[in-house]
Amino acid sequence: MTISQQWITSADQVLFNNYGRFPLVPVRGEGCRLWDAEGKSYLDFVAGVAVNSLGHCHPNVVRAIREQAGMMLHCSNLYYIPKQIELAQLLCANSFADRVFFCNSGAEANEAALKLARKYSRNKFGENRFEVISALCSFHGRTIGTISATGQDKVKTGYDPLLQGFRYVPYGASDALEKAVTATTCAVLLEPLQGEGGVNVPPPGYFKKVREICDRHNLLLILDEVQSGCGRTGKLFAYEHEGIEPDIMTLAKALAGGPPIGAMLAKEELASTFGPGSHGSTFGGNPLIAAAAVAALRTLLEEGILDNCLRMGRYLVERLHELQKRYPFIVDIRGRGLILGMELAVPGAGFVRKAMDKGVLINCTVDKVLRFVPPLVVNEAEIDEMIAVLDGIFAEEGK
Ligand SMILES: *Cc1c(COP(=O)(O)O)cnc(C)c1O
């Protein structure tokens, strides 16, 4: 048995089997590459599902973690944490927001957003305003609250009773959204581009209309940028493509360059809703993770990475379209920056497995959409390598 096989056997005995894991044990990463326990290398176009946006072990992030680890690992939010303050300053200076609340994951950030929206609306408009409209095919996390907010049955099955107060509308249809507004609606929760739901890009002008609807009915617009944020679409935040601003935004995945983090950002008027004791998190914004995030965000802003994301995104789309011309089972190619989806007329899981055997990691979501979310530092040669492998396995399928 190889070392990898030994780990997989052990995992089967002690871990919950809730992930449907691939038989791969990566132990080291650098840039766009991972190595398994046997030393085989993999080109990584999954990047921790849009977490490792600076590539694996970016030296700036590693250095910041090492320095902070020798100073202080954890400190309660009963006290002030300089790195957390610095991170919030960076986020506010580069977004619509005035204030930030830190937590540890995307789901937690969305929980905070839902709590803030409810409390704000209750204070401002009275008891009966708590309902949130979200989209079909959305994904907002795995807590009871966020599966209730998610417009996909597959994450909800078996967990009844769920949280009350959600209504779901088709993504991209502003008329349906406005029709769903009632006297009890307090907020609209949307992804600027749906990730898990199949890399769905909204039609042009959709978010302008959503903003108008929210303004007309005094609703808060909450944007879940957990996957689309932090440079993934070629802008720091995906809402910047739409010419609008949200009232609340949630971040997580790539924010700290790898380590776990979540954040909820909001305008001043809303932020005052959360007074002392109203919400909290033990680890949220802790010094170690905040130091990593400051380094990650500075790197993203100062080292031309957004520009690389846009250029490499365009190049990858071009190369994917070349494949589409030759393989009729490729139905659609869509996305923005370096979150790209290739919809197939056939299931995608087999291709993902074959690509892995050939040393390339890609992801498949909603059964038929291959999702490409490489590190934003990816280069043309790495894209060519991934395309060559994909071409090879598609050619086998065509036979
Ligand atoms: C991944 C994701 C989440 C959940 O984040 P966790 O850190 O796994 O809780 C929420 N919303 C979106 C859009 C995501 O992509």
mmCIF file of C-alpha atoms and ligand atoms in Angstrom:
data_model
loop_
_atom_site.group_PDB
_atom_site.id
_atom_site.type_symbol
_atom_site.label_atom_id
_atom_site.label_comp_id
_atom_site.label_asym_id
_atom_site.label_seq_id
_atom_site.Cartn_x
_atom_site.Cartn_y
_atom_site.Cartn_z
ATOM 1 C CA MET A 1 0.000 0.000 0.000
ATOM 2 C CA THR A 2 1.222 3.502 -0.810
ATOM 3 C CA ILE A 3 1.269 6.209 1.851
ATOM 4 C CA SER A 4 -1.747 7.817 0.151
ATOM 5 C CA GLN A 5 -3.668 4.528 0.212
ATOM 6 C CA GLN A 6 -2.886 4.156 3.917
ATOM 7 C CA TRP A 7 -4.303 7.618 4.646
ATOM 8 C CA ILE A 8 -7.418 6.883 2.595
ATOM 9 C CA THR A 9 -7.976 3.605 4.476
ATOM 10 C CA SER A 10 -7.601 5.411 7.802
ATOM 11 C CA ALA A 11 -9.959 8.191 6.695
ATOM 12 C CA ASP A 12 -12.646 5.625 5.900
ATOM 13 C CA GLN A 13 -12.491 4.504 9.539
ATOM 14 C CA VAL A 14 -12.538 7.827 11.373
ATOM 15 C CA LEU A 15 -13.964 10.624 9.198
ATOM 16 C CA PHE A 16 -17.594 11.274 8.365
ATOM 17 C CA ASN A 17 -18.180 10.327 4.765
ATOM 18 C CA ASN A 18 -19.970 13.589 3.926
ATOM 19 C CA TYR A 19 -17.791 14.801 1.062
ATOM 20 C CA GLY A 20 -17.513 12.172 -1.666
ATOM 21 C CA ARG A 21 -13.731 12.613 -1.719
ATOM 22 C CA PHE A 22 -11.453 11.808 -4.622
ATOM 23 C CA PRO A 23 -8.669 9.323 -3.799
ATOM 24 C CA LEU A 24 -5.995 12.002 -3.616
ATOM 25 C CA VAL A 25 -3.839 13.063 -0.643
ATOM 26 C CA PRO A 26 -2.144 16.383 -1.394
ATOM 27 C CA VAL A 27 0.554 17.156 1.151
ATOM 28 C CA ARG A 28 2.378 20.176 -0.297
ATOM 29 C CA GLY A 29 1.519 23.104 -2.529
ATOM 30 C CA GLU A 30 3.318 25.918 -4.315
ATOM 31 C CA GLY A 31 1.779 28.379 -6.774
ATOM 32 C CA CYS A 32 -0.693 26.517 -9.012
ATOM 33 C CA ARG A 33 0.698 23.103 -8.144
ATOM 34 C CA LEU A 34 0.060 20.437 -5.487
ATOM 35 C CA TRP A 35 2.048 17.298 -4.709
ATOM 36 C CA ASP A 36 0.647 14.090 -3.231
ATOM 37 C CA ALA A 37 2.289 11.858 -0.656
ATOM 38 C CA GLU A 38 4.078 9.908 -3.430
ATOM 39 C CA GLY A 39 5.504 13.083 -4.965
ATOM 40 C CA LYS A 40 3.190 13.119 -8.017
ATOM 41 C CA SER A 41 2.346 16.694 -9.017
ATOM 42 C CA TYR A 42 -1.054 18.144 -9.916
ATOM 43 C CA LEU A 43 -1.943 21.360 -11.671
ATOM 44 C CA ASP A 44 -4.639 22.868 -9.457
ATOM 45 C CA PHE A 45 -7.613 24.503 -11.210
ATOM 46 C CA VAL A 46 -9.803 24.013 -8.132
ATOM 47 C CA ALA A 47 -7.636 26.055 -5.740
ATOM 48 C CA GLY A 48 -9.506 24.944 -2.615
ATOM 49 C CA VAL A 49 -12.710 25.926 -4.438
ATOM 50 C CA ALA A 50 -11.697 29.537 -5.022
ATOM 51 C CA VAL A 51 -9.785 29.869 -1.729
ATOM 52 C CA ASN A 52 -6.144 29.706 -2.846
ATOM 53 C CA SER A 53 -6.428 32.704 -5.144
ATOM 54 C CA LEU A 54 -2.795 33.732 -4.633
ATOM 55 C CA GLY A 55 -1.653 30.179 -5.314
ATOM 56 C CA HIS A 56 -0.528 27.756 -2.635
ATOM 57 C CA CYS A 57 1.784 29.101 0.067
ATOM 58 C CA HIS A 58 2.172 32.618 -1.295
ATOM 59 C CA PRO A 59 5.416 33.843 0.346
ATOM 60 C CA ASN A 60 3.812 37.115 1.570
ATOM 61 C CA VAL A 61 1.030 35.214 3.351
ATOM 62 C CA VAL A 62 3.391 32.585 4.764
ATOM 63 C CA ARG A 63 5.738 35.290 6.083
ATOM 64 C CA ALA A 64 2.882 37.219 7.729
ATOM 65 C CA ILE A 65 1.609 34.054 9.438
ATOM 66 C CA ARG A 66 5.105 33.128 10.670
ATOM 67 C CA GLU A 67 5.695 36.612 12.083
ATOM 68 C CA GLN A 68 2.302 36.822 13.761
ATOM 69 C CA ALA A 69 2.545 33.272 15.149
ATOM 70 C CA GLY A 70 5.594 34.322 17.159
ATOM 71 C CA MET A 71 3.794 37.401 18.550
ATOM 72 C CA MET A 72 0.295 36.247 19.452
ATOM 73 C CA LEU A 73 -2.006 33.523 18.115
ATOM 74 C CA HIS A 74 -5.308 34.423 19.679
ATOM 75 C CA CYS A 75 -6.822 37.289 21.589
ATOM 76 C CA SER A 76 -10.446 37.768 22.596
ATOM 77 C CA ASN A 77 -12.619 40.357 20.875
ATOM 78 C CA LEU A 78 -13.061 41.815 24.366
ATOM 79 C CA TYR A 79 -9.864 43.687 23.417
ATOM 80 C CA TYR A 80 -8.572 45.531 20.352
ATOM 81 C CA ILE A 81 -6.604 43.529 17.774
ATOM 82 C CA PRO A 82 -4.337 45.723 15.586
ATOM 83 C CA LYS A 83 -4.201 43.349 12.589
ATOM 84 C CA GLN A 84 -8.000 43.063 12.589
ATOM 85 C CA ILE A 85 -8.315 46.862 12.581
ATOM 86 C CA GLU A 86 -5.788 47.141 9.746
ATOM 87 C CA LEU A 87 -7.738 44.545 7.747
ATOM 88 C CA ALA A 88 -11.019 46.395 8.277
ATOM 89 C CA GLN A 89 -9.371 49.668 7.174
ATOM 90 C CA LEU A 90 -8.172 47.998 3.972
ATOM 91 C CA LEU A 91 -11.616 46.524 3.248
ATOM 92 C CA CYS A 92 -13.466 49.783 3.906
ATOM 93 C CA ALA A 93 -10.986 51.843 1.870
ATOM 94 C CA ASN A 94 -11.533 49.525 -1.111
ATOM 95 C CA SER A 95 -15.289 48.931 -0.979
ATOM 96 C CA PHE A 96 -18.688 50.574 -0.440
ATOM 97 C CA ALA A 97 -18.589 49.643 3.239
ATOM 98 C CA ASP A 98 -17.985 51.649 6.418
ATOM 99 C CA ARG A 99 -17.681 48.835 8.945
ATOM 100 C CA VAL A 100 -16.694 45.175 9.127
ATOM 101 C CA PHE A 101 -17.612 42.246 11.374
ATOM 102 C CA PHE A 102 -15.238 39.252 11.256
ATOM 103 C CA CYS A 103 -16.090 35.574 11.622
ATOM 104 C CA ASN A 104 -14.668 32.284 10.351
ATOM 105 C CA SER A 105 -16.554 31.108 7.273
ATOM 106 C CA GLY A 106 -18.914 32.074 4.506
ATOM 107 C CA ALA A 107 -21.912 30.551 6.235
ATOM 108 C CA GLU A 108 -21.178 32.525 9.391
ATOM 109 C CA ALA A 109 -20.804 35.729 7.406
ATOM 110 C CA ASN A 110 -24.225 35.127 5.837
ATOM 111 C CA GLU A 111 -25.730 34.319 9.245
ATOM 112 C CA ALA A 112 -24.418 37.670 10.473
ATOM 113 C CA ALA A 113 -25.904 39.403 7.426
ATOM 114 C CA LEU A 114 -29.313 37.778 7.966
ATOM 115 C CA LYS A 115 -29.303 38.719 11.655
ATOM 116 C CA LEU A 116 -28.276 42.293 10.860
ATOM 117 C CA ALA A 117 -30.998 42.645 8.195
ATOM 118 C CA ARG A 118 -33.702 41.306 10.505
ATOM 119 C CA LYS A 119 -32.719 43.425 13.465
ATOM 120 C CA TYR A 120 -32.279 46.597 11.415
ATOM 121 C CA SER A 121 -35.659 46.156 9.739
ATOM 122 C CA ARG A 122 -37.371 45.342 13.021
ATOM 123 C CA ASN A 123 -35.957 48.474 14.624
ATOM 124 C CA LYS A 124 -36.850 50.653 11.677
ATOM 125 C CA PHE A 125 -40.149 49.250 10.383
ATOM 126 C CA GLY A 126 -41.597 47.160 13.236
ATOM 127 C CA GLU A 127 -42.143 43.502 14.125
ATOM 128 C CA ASN A 128 -43.457 41.994 10.961
ATOM 129 C CA ARG A 129 -40.603 42.523 8.535
ATOM 130 C CA PHE A 130 -38.265 39.571 8.474
ATOM 131 C CA GLU A 131 -38.596 37.788 5.161
ATOM 132 C CA VAL A 132 -35.626 37.472 2.803
ATOM 133 C CA ILE A 133 -35.915 36.831 -0.912
ATOM 134 C CA SER A 134 -33.127 34.714 -2.370
ATOM 135 C CA ALA A 135 -32.546 32.936 -5.671
ATOM 136 C CA LEU A 136 -33.133 29.446 -6.964
ATOM 137 C CA CYS A 137 -29.822 27.627 -7.626
ATOM 138 C CA SER A 138 -28.151 29.813 -4.988
ATOM 139 C CA PHE A 139 -25.712 28.628 -2.355
ATOM 140 C CA HIS A 140 -25.214 30.405 0.959
ATOM 141 C CA GLY A 141 -23.693 27.816 3.311
ATOM 142 C CA ARG A 142 -24.475 24.771 5.438
ATOM 143 C CA THR A 143 -25.824 26.073 8.751
ATOM 144 C CA ILE A 144 -29.551 25.713 9.429
ATOM 145 C CA GLY A 145 -29.983 29.418 8.665
ATOM 146 C CA THR A 146 -27.998 29.423 5.456
ATOM 147 C CA ILE A 147 -29.487 26.190 4.056
ATOM 148 C CA SER A 148 -32.852 27.843 4.691
ATOM 149 C CA ALA A 149 -31.633 30.788 2.611
ATOM 150 C CA THR A 150 -30.290 28.525 -0.151
ATOM 151 C CA GLY A 151 -32.546 27.891 -3.157
ATOM 152 C CA GLN A 152 -31.496 24.268 -3.752
ATOM 153 C CA ASP A 153 -33.297 21.275 -2.231
ATOM 154 C CA LYS A 154 -30.208 19.064 -2.207
ATOM 155 C CA VAL A 155 -28.662 20.923 0.752
ATOM 156 C CA LYS A 156 -31.922 20.878 2.756
ATOM 157 C CA THR A 157 -33.169 17.299 2.580
ATOM 158 C CA GLY A 158 -33.620 15.721 5.989
ATOM 159 C CA TYR A 159 -33.026 18.842 8.071
ATOM 160 C CA ASP A 160 -36.605 20.003 8.623
ATOM 161 C CA PRO A 161 -37.912 22.132 10.181
ATOM 162 C CA LEU A 162 -35.858 24.862 8.559
ATOM 163 C CA LEU A 163 -35.784 28.540 9.432
ATOM 164 C CA GLN A 164 -38.880 30.458 8.362
ATOM 165 C CA GLY A 165 -38.935 33.590 6.299
ATOM 166 C CA PHE A 166 -37.385 32.815 2.914
ATOM 167 C CA ARG A 167 -38.820 33.065 -0.570
ATOM 168 C CA TYR A 168 -37.002 31.948 -3.726
ATOM 169 C CA VAL A 169 -37.155 33.453 -7.186
ATOM 170 C CA PRO A 170 -35.432 32.544 -10.464
ATOM 171 C CA TYR A 171 -31.957 34.102 -10.690
ATOM 172 C CA GLY A 172 -31.680 36.900 -13.230
ATOM 173 C CA ALA A 173 -35.412 37.689 -13.476
ATOM 174 C CA SER A 174 -36.104 41.066 -11.863
ATOM 175 C CA ASP A 175 -39.876 40.952 -12.547
ATOM 176 C CA ALA A 176 -40.240 37.732 -10.574
ATOM 177 C CA LEU A 177 -38.221 39.303 -7.787
ATOM 178 C CA GLU A 178 -40.451 42.350 -7.554
ATOM 179 C CA LYS A 179 -43.589 40.164 -7.601
ATOM 180 C CA ALA A 180 -42.256 38.224 -4.607
ATOM 181 C CA VAL A 181 -41.958 41.347 -2.430
ATOM 182 C CA THR A 182 -44.590 41.501 0.342
ATOM 183 C CA ALA A 183 -45.182 43.655 3.401
ATOM 184 C CA THR A 184 -43.025 41.217 5.387
ATOM 185 C CA THR A 185 -39.963 41.383 3.100
ATOM 186 C CA CYS A 186 -36.872 42.978 4.642
ATOM 187 C CA ALA A 187 -34.019 42.042 2.317
ATOM 188 C CA VAL A 188 -32.851 40.471 -0.923
ATOM 189 C CA LEU A 189 -29.914 38.061 -0.746
ATOM 190 C CA LEU A 190 -28.075 37.269 -3.992
ATOM 191 C CA GLU A 191 -24.728 36.145 -5.345
ATOM 192 C CA PRO A 192 -23.384 38.606 -7.966
ATOM 193 C CA LEU A 193 -22.618 35.497 -10.000
ATOM 194 C CA GLN A 194 -23.759 32.060 -8.859
ATOM 195 C CA GLY A 195 -20.856 29.710 -8.120
ATOM 196 C CA GLU A 196 -22.046 26.350 -6.761
ATOM 197 C CA GLY A 197 -25.307 26.734 -8.700
ATOM 198 C CA GLY A 198 -23.475 26.306 -12.024
ATOM 199 C CA VAL A 199 -21.423 29.474 -12.661
ATOM 200 C CA ASN A 200 -24.505 31.481 -13.640
ATOM 201 C CA VAL A 201 -23.850 35.032 -14.820
ATOM 202 C CA PRO A 202 -26.767 37.479 -14.433
ATOM 203 C CA PRO A 203 -28.132 39.158 -17.568
ATOM 204 C CA PRO A 204 -26.846 42.710 -18.173
ATOM 205 C CA GLY A 205 -28.747 45.300 -16.127
ATOM 206 C CA TYR A 206 -30.216 42.744 -13.702
ATOM 207 C CA PHE A 207 -28.496 44.148 -10.631
ATOM 208 C CA LYS A 208 -29.389 47.730 -11.560
ATOM 209 C CA LYS A 209 -33.040 46.627 -11.545
ATOM 210 C CA VAL A 210 -32.594 44.692 -8.301
ATOM 211 C CA ARG A 211 -31.102 47.807 -6.696
ATOM 212 C CA GLU A 212 -34.085 49.872 -7.897
ATOM 213 C CA ILE A 213 -36.554 47.324 -6.519
ATOM 214 C CA CYS A 214 -34.765 47.322 -3.168
ATOM 215 C CA ASP A 215 -34.807 51.132 -3.031
ATOM 216 C CA ARG A 216 -38.477 51.322 -4.056
ATOM 217 C CA HIS A 217 -39.571 48.907 -1.304
ATOM 218 C CA ASN A 218 -37.020 49.883 1.356
ATOM 219 C CA LEU A 219 -35.301 46.496 1.231
ATOM 220 C CA LEU A 220 -31.687 45.786 2.047
ATOM 221 C CA LEU A 221 -29.568 44.329 -0.730
ATOM 222 C CA ILE A 222 -27.231 41.677 0.655
ATOM 223 C CA LEU A 223 -24.610 40.418 -1.765
ATOM 224 C CA ASP A 224 -22.984 37.079 -1.002
ATOM 225 C CA GLU A 225 -19.487 37.582 -2.432
ATOM 226 C CA VAL A 226 -18.035 34.622 -0.571
ATOM 227 C CA GLN A 227 -16.960 33.049 -3.868
ATOM 228 C CA SER A 228 -17.110 35.982 -6.320
ATOM 229 C CA GLY A 229 -15.254 38.452 -4.103
ATOM 230 C CA CYS A 230 -11.562 39.080 -3.430
ATOM 231 C CA GLY A 231 -10.547 39.399 -7.064
ATOM 232 C CA ARG A 232 -12.047 36.226 -8.512
ATOM 233 C CA THR A 233 -13.952 38.035 -11.288
ATOM 234 C CA GLY A 234 -11.104 40.443 -12.128
ATOM 235 C CA LYS A 235 -12.435 43.262 -9.931
ATOM 236 C CA LEU A 236 -11.851 43.259 -6.184
ATOM 237 C CA PHE A 237 -15.594 42.696 -5.704
ATOM 238 C CA ALA A 238 -18.001 41.415 -8.346
ATOM 239 C CA TYR A 239 -20.605 44.119 -7.623
ATOM 240 C CA GLU A 240 -18.179 46.586 -9.257
ATOM 241 C CA HIS A 241 -19.086 45.048 -12.647
ATOM 242 C CA GLU A 242 -22.725 45.989 -12.105
ATOM 243 C CA GLY A 243 -22.533 49.723 -11.391
ATOM 244 C CA ILE A 244 -24.359 49.335 -8.078
ATOM 245 C CA GLU A 245 -23.524 49.045 -4.394
ATOM 246 C CA PRO A 246 -25.045 46.629 -1.897
ATOM 247 C CA ASP A 247 -26.063 47.528 1.666
ATOM 248 C CA ILE A 248 -24.383 44.443 3.094
ATOM 249 C CA MET A 249 -21.712 42.180 1.598
ATOM 250 C CA THR A 250 -20.299 38.899 2.825
ATOM 251 C CA LEU A 251 -16.806 37.576 2.136
ATOM 252 C CA ALA A 252 -14.869 34.450 3.051
ATOM 253 C CA LYS A 253 -13.060 31.910 0.847
ATOM 254 C CA ALA A 254 -10.046 33.779 -0.634
ATOM 255 C CA LEU A 255 -9.945 36.682 1.823
ATOM 256 C CA ALA A 256 -7.029 35.399 3.918
ATOM 257 C CA GLY A 257 -5.097 33.672 1.111
ATOM 258 C CA GLY A 258 -5.875 30.189 2.465
ATOM 259 C CA PRO A 259 -6.658 30.222 6.215
ATOM 260 C CA PRO A 260 -10.316 30.239 7.354
ATOM 261 C CA ILE A 261 -12.015 33.630 7.630
ATOM 262 C CA GLY A 262 -15.386 35.268 7.088
ATOM 263 C CA ALA A 263 -16.437 38.904 7.014
ATOM 264 C CA MET A 264 -19.618 40.923 6.831
ATOM 265 C CA LEU A 265 -19.330 44.476 5.549
ATOM 266 C CA ALA A 266 -22.019 47.146 5.787
ATOM 267 C CA LYS A 267 -22.819 50.825 5.524
ATOM 268 C CA GLU A 268 -22.685 52.968 8.658
ATOM 269 C CA GLU A 269 -26.453 53.346 9.006
ATOM 270 C CA LEU A 270 -26.844 49.584 9.305
ATOM 271 C CA ALA A 271 -23.782 48.871 11.364
ATOM 272 C CA SER A 272 -25.124 50.786 14.368
ATOM 273 C CA THR A 273 -27.816 48.070 14.663
ATOM 274 C CA PHE A 274 -25.251 45.748 16.238
ATOM 275 C CA GLY A 275 -24.510 47.225 19.654
ATOM 276 C CA PRO A 276 -22.372 45.581 22.363
ATOM 277 C CA GLY A 277 -23.526 42.004 23.012
ATOM 278 C CA SER A 278 -25.779 41.783 19.934
ATOM 279 C CA HIS A 279 -23.580 39.399 17.958
ATOM 280 C CA GLY A 280 -20.108 37.894 18.200
ATOM 281 C CA SER A 281 -17.543 35.220 17.456
ATOM 282 C CA THR A 282 -14.728 33.783 19.573
ATOM 283 C CA PHE A 283 -12.222 33.408 16.750
ATOM 284 C CA GLY A 284 -13.564 36.047 14.350
ATOM 285 C CA GLY A 285 -10.771 38.339 13.161
ATOM 286 C CA ASN A 286 -8.167 36.683 15.349
ATOM 287 C CA PRO A 287 -4.609 38.023 15.027
ATOM 288 C CA LEU A 288 -3.176 35.078 13.085
ATOM 289 C CA ILE A 289 -5.852 35.019 10.397
ATOM 290 C CA ALA A 290 -6.131 38.803 10.230
ATOM 291 C CA ALA A 291 -2.358 39.027 9.627
ATOM 292 C CA ALA A 292 -2.695 36.508 6.791
ATOM 293 C CA ALA A 293 -5.623 38.438 5.314
ATOM 294 C CA VAL A 294 -3.838 41.809 5.456
ATOM 295 C CA ALA A 295 -0.904 40.260 3.571
ATOM 296 C CA ALA A 296 -3.230 38.537 1.083
ATOM 297 C CA LEU A 297 -5.293 41.652 0.388
ATOM 298 C CA ARG A 298 -2.219 43.884 -0.012
ATOM 299 C CA THR A 299 -0.708 41.352 -2.408
ATOM 300 C CA LEU A 300 -3.937 41.214 -4.404
ATOM 301 C CA LEU A 301 -4.137 45.010 -4.641
ATOM 302 C CA GLU A 302 -0.474 45.845 -5.159
ATOM 303 C CA GLU A 303 0.989 43.109 -7.346
ATOM 304 C CA GLY A 304 -1.077 43.334 -10.526
ATOM 305 C CA ILE A 305 -3.071 40.197 -9.747
ATOM 306 C CA LEU A 306 -6.486 41.575 -10.745
ATOM 307 C CA ASP A 307 -4.991 42.479 -14.093
ATOM 308 C CA ASN A 308 -3.530 38.991 -14.498
ATOM 309 C CA CYS A 309 -6.929 37.531 -13.571
ATOM 310 C CA LEU A 310 -8.641 39.502 -16.347
ATOM 311 C CA ARG A 311 -5.995 38.638 -18.960
ATOM 312 C CA MET A 312 -5.790 34.959 -18.059
ATOM 313 C CA GLY A 313 -9.585 34.790 -17.805
ATOM 314 C CA ARG A 314 -9.863 36.030 -21.387
ATOM 315 C CA TYR A 315 -7.185 33.582 -22.525
ATOM 316 C CA LEU A 316 -8.837 30.622 -20.786
ATOM 317 C CA VAL A 317 -12.239 31.508 -22.301
ATOM 318 C CA GLU A 318 -10.615 31.604 -25.756
ATOM 319 C CA ARG A 319 -9.020 28.198 -25.264
ATOM 320 C CA LEU A 320 -12.288 26.738 -23.915
ATOM 321 C CA HIS A 321 -14.148 28.073 -26.968
ATOM 322 C CA GLU A 322 -11.622 26.307 -29.209
ATOM 323 C CA LEU A 323 -12.577 23.057 -27.486
ATOM 324 C CA GLN A 324 -16.271 23.883 -27.873
ATOM 325 C CA LYS A 325 -15.839 24.119 -31.661
ATOM 326 C CA ARG A 326 -14.489 20.575 -31.751
ATOM 327 C CA TYR A 327 -16.655 18.802 -29.178
ATOM 328 C CA PRO A 328 -20.419 18.990 -29.743
ATOM 329 C CA PHE A 329 -21.225 17.865 -26.179
ATOM 330 C CA ILE A 330 -19.942 21.235 -24.896
ATOM 331 C CA VAL A 331 -23.135 23.272 -24.528
ATOM 332 C CA ASP A 332 -21.993 26.605 -23.085
ATOM 333 C CA ILE A 333 -19.008 28.485 -21.699
ATOM 334 C CA ARG A 334 -19.645 31.268 -19.212
ATOM 335 C CA GLY A 335 -18.263 33.165 -16.262
ATOM 336 C CA ARG A 336 -16.239 36.206 -15.433
ATOM 337 C CA GLY A 337 -12.525 36.685 -14.760
ATOM 338 C CA LEU A 338 -11.273 33.352 -13.448
ATOM 339 C CA ILE A 339 -14.529 31.766 -12.388
ATOM 340 C CA LEU A 340 -15.516 29.930 -15.540
ATOM 341 C CA GLY A 341 -18.025 27.205 -16.208
ATOM 342 C CA MET A 342 -18.271 24.770 -19.112
ATOM 343 C CA GLU A 343 -21.722 23.252 -19.363
ATOM 344 C CA LEU A 344 -21.808 19.797 -20.906
ATOM 345 C CA ALA A 345 -24.643 17.757 -22.392
ATOM 346 C CA VAL A 346 -23.289 14.777 -20.414
ATOM 347 C CA PRO A 347 -22.277 14.240 -16.752
ATOM 348 C CA GLY A 348 -18.959 15.875 -15.869
ATOM 349 C CA ALA A 349 -17.778 13.675 -12.980
ATOM 350 C CA GLY A 350 -15.992 11.162 -15.238
ATOM 351 C CA PHE A 351 -13.931 13.909 -16.853
ATOM 352 C CA VAL A 352 -12.946 15.295 -13.474
ATOM 353 C CA ARG A 353 -11.668 11.873 -12.419
ATOM 354 C CA LYS A 354 -9.783 11.304 -15.691
ATOM 355 C CA ALA A 355 -8.187 14.761 -15.508
ATOM 356 C CA MET A 356 -7.034 14.001 -11.973
ATOM 357 C CA ASP A 357 -5.397 10.773 -13.126
ATOM 358 C CA LYS A 358 -3.560 12.861 -15.727
ATOM 359 C CA GLY A 359 -2.394 15.352 -13.088
ATOM 360 C CA VAL A 360 -4.935 18.170 -13.479
ATOM 361 C CA LEU A 361 -7.531 19.094 -10.842
ATOM 362 C CA ILE A 362 -10.828 20.563 -12.049
ATOM 363 C CA ASN A 363 -14.237 20.651 -10.383
ATOM 364 C CA CYS A 364 -17.755 19.776 -11.445
ATOM 365 C CA THR A 365 -20.874 21.397 -10.040
ATOM 366 C CA VAL A 366 -24.591 20.710 -10.612
ATOM 367 C CA ASP A 367 -23.594 17.428 -12.356
ATOM 368 C CA LYS A 368 -22.902 18.875 -15.809
ATOM 369 C CA VAL A 369 -20.913 22.064 -15.326
ATOM 370 C CA LEU A 370 -17.123 21.841 -15.222
ATOM 371 C CA ARG A 371 -15.919 24.716 -13.071
ATOM 372 C CA PHE A 372 -12.496 26.331 -13.469
ATOM 373 C CA VAL A 373 -11.351 28.456 -10.517
ATOM 374 C CA PRO A 374 -7.536 28.398 -10.740
ATOM 375 C CA PRO A 375 -5.317 30.654 -8.617
ATOM 376 C CA LEU A 376 -5.474 34.206 -9.994
ATOM 377 C CA VAL A 377 -1.697 34.024 -10.520
ATOM 378 C CA VAL A 378 -2.064 31.288 -13.168
ATOM 379 C CA ASN A 379 -0.087 31.794 -16.404
ATOM 380 C CA GLU A 380 -0.613 30.907 -20.089
ATOM 381 C CA ALA A 381 1.640 27.839 -19.975
ATOM 382 C CA GLU A 382 -0.400 26.408 -17.086
ATOM 383 C CA ILE A 383 -3.663 27.109 -18.923
ATOM 384 C CA ASP A 384 -2.244 25.404 -22.035
ATOM 385 C CA GLU A 385 -1.298 22.378 -19.927
ATOM 386 C CA MET A 386 -4.822 22.097 -18.490
ATOM 387 C CA ILE A 387 -6.413 22.528 -21.944
ATOM 388 C CA ALA A 388 -4.168 19.816 -23.433
ATOM 389 C CA VAL A 389 -5.291 17.351 -20.759
ATOM 390 C CA LEU A 390 -8.956 18.289 -21.234
ATOM 391 C CA ASP A 391 -8.581 17.932 -25.004
ATOM 392 C CA GLY A 392 -7.095 14.465 -24.512
ATOM 393 C CA ILE A 393 -9.928 13.168 -22.331
ATOM 394 C CA PHE A 394 -12.615 14.801 -24.493
ATOM 395 C CA ALA A 395 -11.068 13.086 -27.542
ATOM 396 C CA GLU A 396 -11.332 9.719 -25.761
ATOM 397 C CA GLU A 397 -15.009 10.461 -25.009
ATOM 398 C CA GLY A 398 -15.646 11.276 -28.671
ATOM 399 C CA LYS A 399 -14.386 7.838 -29.814
HETATM 400 C C1 LIG B 1 -18.624 28.557 -0.292
HETATM 401 C C2 LIG B 1 -19.778 29.497 -0.222
HETATM 402 C C3 LIG B 1 -20.468 29.722 0.985
HETATM 403 C C4 LIG B 1 -20.184 28.955 2.243
HETATM 404 O O1 LIG B 1 -18.936 29.214 2.764
HETATM 405 P P1 LIG B 1 -18.364 28.301 3.958
HETATM 406 O O2 LIG B 1 -17.055 28.954 4.295
HETATM 407 O O3 LIG B 1 -18.221 26.915 3.411
HETATM 408 O O4 LIG B 1 -19.341 28.370 5.062
HETATM 409 C C5 LIG B 1 -21.464 30.684 0.987
HETATM 410 N N1 LIG B 1 -21.783 31.366 -0.117
HETATM 411 C C6 LIG B 1 -21.153 31.169 -1.286
HETATM 412 C C7 LIG B 1 -21.541 31.970 -2.481
HETATM 413 C C8 LIG B 1 -20.141 30.212 -1.389
HETATM 414 O O5 LIG B 1 -19.539 29.985 -2.558
#
